[in-house]
JSON list of C-alpha atoms in Angstrom, two decimals:
[
{"chain": "A", "resi": 1169, "resn": "UNK", "atom": "CA", "xyz": [0.01, -0.01, 0.09]},
{"chain": "A", "resi": 1170, "resn": "UNK", "atom": "CA", "xyz": [0.98, 3.67, -0.83]},
{"chain": "A", "resi": 1171, "resn": "UNK", "atom": "CA", "xyz": [-0.41, 6.59, 0.94]},
{"chain": "A", "resi": 1172, "resn": "UNK", "atom": "CA", "xyz": [-0.03, 10.32, 0.09]},
{"chain": "A", "resi": 1173, "resn": "UNK", "atom": "CA", "xyz": [-0.45, 12.90, 2.52]},
{"chain": "A", "resi": 1174, "resn": "UNK", "atom": "CA", "xyz": [-0.75, 16.50, 1.74]},
{"chain": "A", "resi": 1175, "resn": "UNK", "atom": "CA", "xyz": [-0.06, 19.13, 4.52]},
{"chain": "A", "resi": 1176, "resn": "UNK", "atom": "CA", "xyz": [0.60, 22.78, 4.85]},
{"chain": "A", "resi": 1177, "resn": "UNK", "atom": "CA", "xyz": [-2.53, 24.23, 3.99]},
{"chain": "A", "resi": 1178, "resn": "UNK", "atom": "CA", "xyz": [-4.57, 26.86, 5.75]},
{"chain": "A", "resi": 1179, "resn": "UNK", "atom": "CA", "xyz": [-5.65, 30.59, 5.79]},
{"chain": "A", "resi": 1180, "resn": "UNK", "atom": "CA", "xyz": [-3.24, 33.48, 4.47]},
{"chain": "A", "resi": 1181, "resn": "UNK", "atom": "CA", "xyz": [-3.50, 36.89, 3.45]},
{"chain": "A", "resi": 1182, "resn": "UNK", "atom": "CA", "xyz": [-3.41, 38.38, 0.09]},
{"chain": "A", "resi": 1183, "resn": "UNK", "atom": "CA", "xyz": [0.35, 38.51, -0.78]},
{"chain": "A", "resi": 1184, "resn": "UNK", "atom": "CA", "xyz": [1.37, 35.77, 1.81]},
{"chain": "A", "resi": 1185, "resn": "UNK", "atom": "CA", "xyz": [2.84, 32.67, 1.46]},
{"chain": "A", "resi": 1186, "resn": "UNK", "atom": "CA", "xyz": [2.59, 29.09, 2.34]},
{"chain": "A", "resi": 1187, "resn": "UNK", "atom": "CA", "xyz": [4.56, 25.76, 1.72]},
{"chain": "A", "resi": 1188, "resn": "UNK", "atom": "CA", "xyz": [2.65, 22.43, 0.83]},
{"chain": "A", "resi": 1189, "resn": "UNK", "atom": "CA", "xyz": [4.14, 19.16, 1.43]},
{"chain": "A", "resi": 1190, "resn": "UNK", "atom": "CA", "xyz": [3.22, 15.72, -0.17]},
{"chain": "A", "resi": 1191, "resn": "UNK", "atom": "CA", "xyz": [4.77, 12.84, 1.65]},
{"chain": "A", "resi": 1192, "resn": "UNK", "atom": "CA", "xyz": [4.38, 9.63, 0.37]},
{"chain": "A", "resi": 1193, "resn": "UNK", "atom": "CA", "xyz": [4.77, 6.26, 2.31]},
{"chain": "A", "resi": 1194, "resn": "UNK", "atom": "CA", "xyz": [4.48, 2.59, 1.91]},
{"chain": "A", "resi": 1195, "resn": "UNK", "atom": "CA", "xyz": [6.42, -0.02, -0.03]},
{"chain": "A", "resi": 1196, "resn": "UNK", "atom": "CA", "xyz": [7.96, 2.54, -2.59]},
{"chain": "A", "resi": 1197, "resn": "UNK", "atom": "CA", "xyz": [10.81, 1.78, -4.91]},
{"chain": "A", "resi": 1198, "resn": "UNK", "atom": "CA", "xyz": [10.55, 5.12, -6.53]},
{"chain": "A", "resi": 1199, "resn": "UNK", "atom": "CA", "xyz": [8.36, 8.12, -7.10]},
{"chain": "A", "resi": 1200, "resn": "UNK", "atom": "CA", "xyz": [8.19, 9.33, -10.77]},
{"chain": "A", "resi": 1201, "resn": "UNK", "atom": "CA", "xyz": [6.61, 12.51, -11.87]},
{"chain": "A", "resi": 1202, "resn": "UNK", "atom": "CA", "xyz": [4.58, 14.45, -9.20]},
{"chain": "A", "resi": 1203, "resn": "UNK", "atom": "CA", "xyz": [1.94, 17.06, -10.04]},
{"chain": "A", "resi": 1204, "resn": "UNK", "atom": "CA", "xyz": [0.23, 19.59, -7.61]},
{"chain": "A", "resi": 1205, "resn": "UNK", "atom": "CA", "xyz": [-3.47, 20.16, -8.62]},
{"chain": "A", "resi": 1206, "resn": "UNK", "atom": "CA", "xyz": [-6.28, 22.44, -7.23]},
{"chain": "A", "resi": 1207, "resn": "UNK", "atom": "CA", "xyz": [-9.60, 22.45, -7.30]},
{"chain": "A", "resi": 1208, "resn": "UNK", "atom": "CA", "xyz": [-11.87, 25.49, -6.21]},
{"chain": "A", "resi": 1209, "resn": "UNK", "atom": "CA", "xyz": [-15.61, 25.42, -5.70]},
{"chain": "A", "resi": 1210, "resn": "UNK", "atom": "CA", "xyz": [-17.65, 24.96, -8.86]},
{"chain": "A", "resi": 1211, "resn": "UNK", "atom": "CA", "xyz": [-14.64, 24.41, -10.93]},
{"chain": "A", "resi": 1212, "resn": "UNK", "atom": "CA", "xyz": [-12.66, 21.71, -12.56]},
{"chain": "A", "resi": 1213, "resn": "UNK", "atom": "CA", "xyz": [-9.53, 20.28, -11.21]},
{"chain": "A", "resi": 1214, "resn": "UNK", "atom": "CA", "xyz": [-6.37, 22.08, -12.69]},
{"chain": "A", "resi": 1215, "resn": "UNK", "atom": "CA", "xyz": [-2.80, 21.16, -12.82]},
{"chain": "A", "resi": 1216, "resn": "UNK", "atom": "CA", "xyz": [-0.78, 24.09, -11.05]},
{"chain": "A", "resi": 1217, "resn": "UNK", "atom": "CA", "xyz": [2.91, 22.42, -11.28]},
{"chain": "A", "resi": 1218, "resn": "UNK", "atom": "CA", "xyz": [4.68, 19.49, -12.25]},
{"chain": "A", "resi": 1219, "resn": "UNK", "atom": "CA", "xyz": [8.07, 17.95, -11.30]},
{"chain": "A", "resi": 1220, "resn": "UNK", "atom": "CA", "xyz": [9.68, 14.97, -13.09]},
{"chain": "A", "resi": 1221, "resn": "UNK", "atom": "CA", "xyz": [11.83, 12.15, -11.60]},
{"chain": "A", "resi": 1222, "resn": "UNK", "atom": "CA", "xyz": [14.79, 14.14, -13.02]},
{"chain": "A", "resi": 1223, "resn": "UNK", "atom": "CA", "xyz": [13.68, 17.42, -11.31]},
{"chain": "A", "resi": 1224, "resn": "UNK", "atom": "CA", "xyz": [12.35, 19.07, -14.55]},
{"chain": "A", "resi": 1225, "resn": "UNK", "atom": "CA", "xyz": [9.38, 21.59, -13.77]},
{"chain": "A", "resi": 1226, "resn": "UNK", "atom": "CA", "xyz": [6.64, 23.24, -15.48]},
{"chain": "A", "resi": 1227, "resn": "UNK", "atom": "CA", "xyz": [3.83, 25.39, -14.15]},
{"chain": "A", "resi": 1228, "resn": "UNK", "atom": "CA", "xyz": [0.35, 26.77, -15.05]},
{"chain": "A", "resi": 1229, "resn": "UNK", "atom": "CA", "xyz": [0.61, 30.25, -16.56]},
{"chain": "A", "resi": 1230, "resn": "UNK", "atom": "CA", "xyz": [-1.24, 31.56, -13.73]},
{"chain": "A", "resi": 1231, "resn": "UNK", "atom": "CA", "xyz": [1.36, 30.62, -11.01]},
{"chain": "A", "resi": 1232, "resn": "UNK", "atom": "CA", "xyz": [4.58, 31.12, -12.93]},
{"chain": "A", "resi": 1233, "resn": "UNK", "atom": "CA", "xyz": [6.87, 33.13, -11.08]},
{"chain": "A", "resi": 1234, "resn": "UNK", "atom": "CA", "xyz": [5.03, 32.71, -7.68]},
{"chain": "A", "resi": 1235, "resn": "UNK", "atom": "CA", "xyz": [5.03, 29.14, -7.29]},
{"chain": "A", "resi": 1236, "resn": "UNK", "atom": "CA", "xyz": [8.02, 26.57, -6.88]},
{"chain": "A", "resi": 1237, "resn": "UNK", "atom": "CA", "xyz": [7.58, 22.91, -7.09]},
{"chain": "A", "resi": 1238, "resn": "UNK", "atom": "CA", "xyz": [10.54, 20.75, -5.48]},
{"chain": "A", "resi": 1239, "resn": "UNK", "atom": "CA", "xyz": [11.43, 17.30, -4.07]},
{"chain": "A", "resi": 1240, "resn": "UNK", "atom": "CA", "xyz": [13.60, 15.65, -1.69]},
{"chain": "A", "resi": 1241, "resn": "UNK", "atom": "CA", "xyz": [13.57, 12.05, -2.77]},
{"chain": "A", "resi": 1242, "resn": "UNK", "atom": "CA", "xyz": [15.38, 10.86, 0.38]},
{"chain": "A", "resi": 1243, "resn": "UNK", "atom": "CA", "xyz": [11.96, 11.70, 2.07]},
{"chain": "A", "resi": 1244, "resn": "UNK", "atom": "CA", "xyz": [9.62, 10.67, -0.55]},
{"chain": "A", "resi": 1245, "resn": "UNK", "atom": "CA", "xyz": [8.33, 14.13, -0.38]},
{"chain": "A", "resi": 1246, "resn": "UNK", "atom": "CA", "xyz": [7.21, 17.06, -2.93]},
{"chain": "A", "resi": 1247, "resn": "UNK", "atom": "CA", "xyz": [6.83, 20.67, -1.92]},
{"chain": "A", "resi": 1248, "resn": "UNK", "atom": "CA", "xyz": [5.01, 23.69, -3.37]},
{"chain": "A", "resi": 1249, "resn": "UNK", "atom": "CA", "xyz": [6.24, 26.75, -2.08]},
{"chain": "A", "resi": 1250, "resn": "UNK", "atom": "CA", "xyz": [3.60, 29.44, -2.93]},
{"chain": "A", "resi": 1251, "resn": "UNK", "atom": "CA", "xyz": [4.29, 33.25, -2.71]},
{"chain": "A", "resi": 1252, "resn": "UNK", "atom": "CA", "xyz": [2.47, 36.35, -3.53]},
{"chain": "A", "resi": 1253, "resn": "UNK", "atom": "CA", "xyz": [-0.59, 34.66, -3.04]},
{"chain": "A", "resi": 1254, "resn": "UNK", "atom": "CA", "xyz": [-3.95, 35.97, -4.47]},
{"chain": "A", "resi": 1255, "resn": "UNK", "atom": "CA", "xyz": [-7.82, 35.27, -3.50]},
{"chain": "A", "resi": 1256, "resn": "UNK", "atom": "CA", "xyz": [-8.05, 33.39, -6.69]},
{"chain": "A", "resi": 1257, "resn": "UNK", "atom": "CA", "xyz": [-5.33, 30.78, -5.27]},
{"chain": "A", "resi": 1258, "resn": "UNK", "atom": "CA", "xyz": [-8.19, 29.71, -2.79]},
{"chain": "A", "resi": 1259, "resn": "UNK", "atom": "CA", "xyz": [-8.85, 25.92, -3.50]},
{"chain": "A", "resi": 1260, "resn": "UNK", "atom": "CA", "xyz": [-8.28, 22.47, -2.27]},
{"chain": "A", "resi": 1261, "resn": "UNK", "atom": "CA", "xyz": [-4.69, 21.48, -3.37]},
{"chain": "A", "resi": 1262, "resn": "UNK", "atom": "CA", "xyz": [-4.23, 17.79, -4.24]},
{"chain": "A", "resi": 1263, "resn": "UNK", "atom": "CA", "xyz": [-0.80, 16.05, -5.19]},
{"chain": "A", "resi": 1264, "resn": "UNK", "atom": "CA", "xyz": [-0.60, 13.30, -7.62]},
{"chain": "A", "resi": 1265, "resn": "UNK", "atom": "CA", "xyz": [2.36, 10.94, -8.07]},
{"chain": "A", "resi": 1266, "resn": "UNK", "atom": "CA", "xyz": [3.47, 8.08, -10.29]},
{"chain": "A", "resi": 1267, "resn": "UNK", "atom": "CA", "xyz": [4.89, 5.67, -7.98]},
{"chain": "A", "resi": 1268, "resn": "UNK", "atom": "CA", "xyz": [6.58, 2.53, -8.52]},
{"chain": "A", "resi": 1269, "resn": "UNK", "atom": "CA", "xyz": [6.07, 0.10, -5.60]},
{"chain": "A", "resi": 1270, "resn": "UNK", "atom": "CA", "xyz": [6.30, -3.41, -4.45]},
{"chain": "A", "resi": 1271, "resn": "UNK", "atom": "CA", "xyz": [4.13, -5.94, -3.02]},
{"chain": "A", "resi": 1272, "resn": "UNK", "atom": "CA", "xyz": [5.96, -9.25, -2.10]},
{"chain": "A", "resi": 1273, "resn": "UNK", "atom": "CA", "xyz": [8.30, -9.57, -4.82]},
{"chain": "A", "resi": 1274, "resn": "UNK", "atom": "CA", "xyz": [6.07, -7.79, -7.64]},
{"chain": "A", "resi": 1275, "resn": "UNK", "atom": "CA", "xyz": [6.65, -4.57, -8.51]},
{"chain": "A", "resi": 1276, "resn": "UNK", "atom": "CA", "xyz": [3.90, -2.30, -10.27]},
{"chain": "A", "resi": 1277, "resn": "UNK", "atom": "CA", "xyz": [3.31, 1.20, -11.14]},
{"chain": "A", "resi": 1278, "resn": "UNK", "atom": "CA", "xyz": [0.46, 3.43, -10.70]},
{"chain": "A", "resi": 1279, "resn": "UNK", "atom": "CA", "xyz": [-0.92, 6.83, -9.85]},
{"chain": "A", "resi": 1280, "resn": "UNK", "atom": "CA", "xyz": [-1.90, 7.76, -6.37]},
{"chain": "A", "resi": 1281, "resn": "UNK", "atom": "CA", "xyz": [-4.06, 10.89, -5.02]},
{"chain": "A", "resi": 1282, "resn": "UNK", "atom": "CA", "xyz": [-3.77, 12.49, -1.95]},
{"chain": "A", "resi": 1283, "resn": "UNK", "atom": "CA", "xyz": [-6.58, 13.61, 0.25]},
{"chain": "A", "resi": 1284, "resn": "UNK", "atom": "CA", "xyz": [-6.23, 17.15, -0.45]},
{"chain": "A", "resi": 1285, "resn": "UNK", "atom": "CA", "xyz": [-5.18, 20.31, 1.98]},
{"chain": "A", "resi": 1286, "resn": "UNK", "atom": "CA", "xyz": [-7.22, 23.65, 1.83]},
{"chain": "A", "resi": 1287, "resn": "UNK", "atom": "CA", "xyz": [-5.82, 26.80, 0.90]},
{"chain": "A", "resi": 1288, "resn": "UNK", "atom": "CA", "xyz": [-7.66, 29.93, 1.67]},
{"chain": "A", "resi": 1289, "resn": "UNK", "atom": "CA", "xyz": [-6.48, 33.30, 0.53]},
{"chain": "A", "resi": 1290, "resn": "UNK", "atom": "CA", "xyz": [-8.51, 36.10, 2.17]},
{"chain": "A", "resi": 1291, "resn": "UNK", "atom": "CA", "xyz": [-8.06, 39.30, 4.17]}
]
C-alpha cells in the first residue's frame, strides 16, 4: 500500500506565502512524476505544477513566478512553495504521484492521489 498525505494548507492573507508538502509512504521503490493540482468550488481540477523524476518542472501560467515545486527524494516528499498569494489561489490542493512500489516480490506502477489540503487566501 502507498499513501500520499498533503499538509501545509491554511488561511493566509493576500500577498502571503505557504509551503505545501506531499509525503509518500509505503513499499515505495521510486516516485516518478508528481503534480500539484487544485480545485476551487464550482471549478474543474487543474494542474498547477509538475516535477519529473529528474527534477524538470513546469507550471500553469497563472502561477509562474509565484509558485515553486521541488522534491526531496530521500524523504519521498514533494513541496509546493507558494508566494504572492491571491484570493483566486483559494482551492483544495491535491498531489498526484506516479509511484513504483512492490508487493511481495512484484513491482508495479500506478498513480496515487492525496486527500487534499485547503488553501484559503483572504483578508
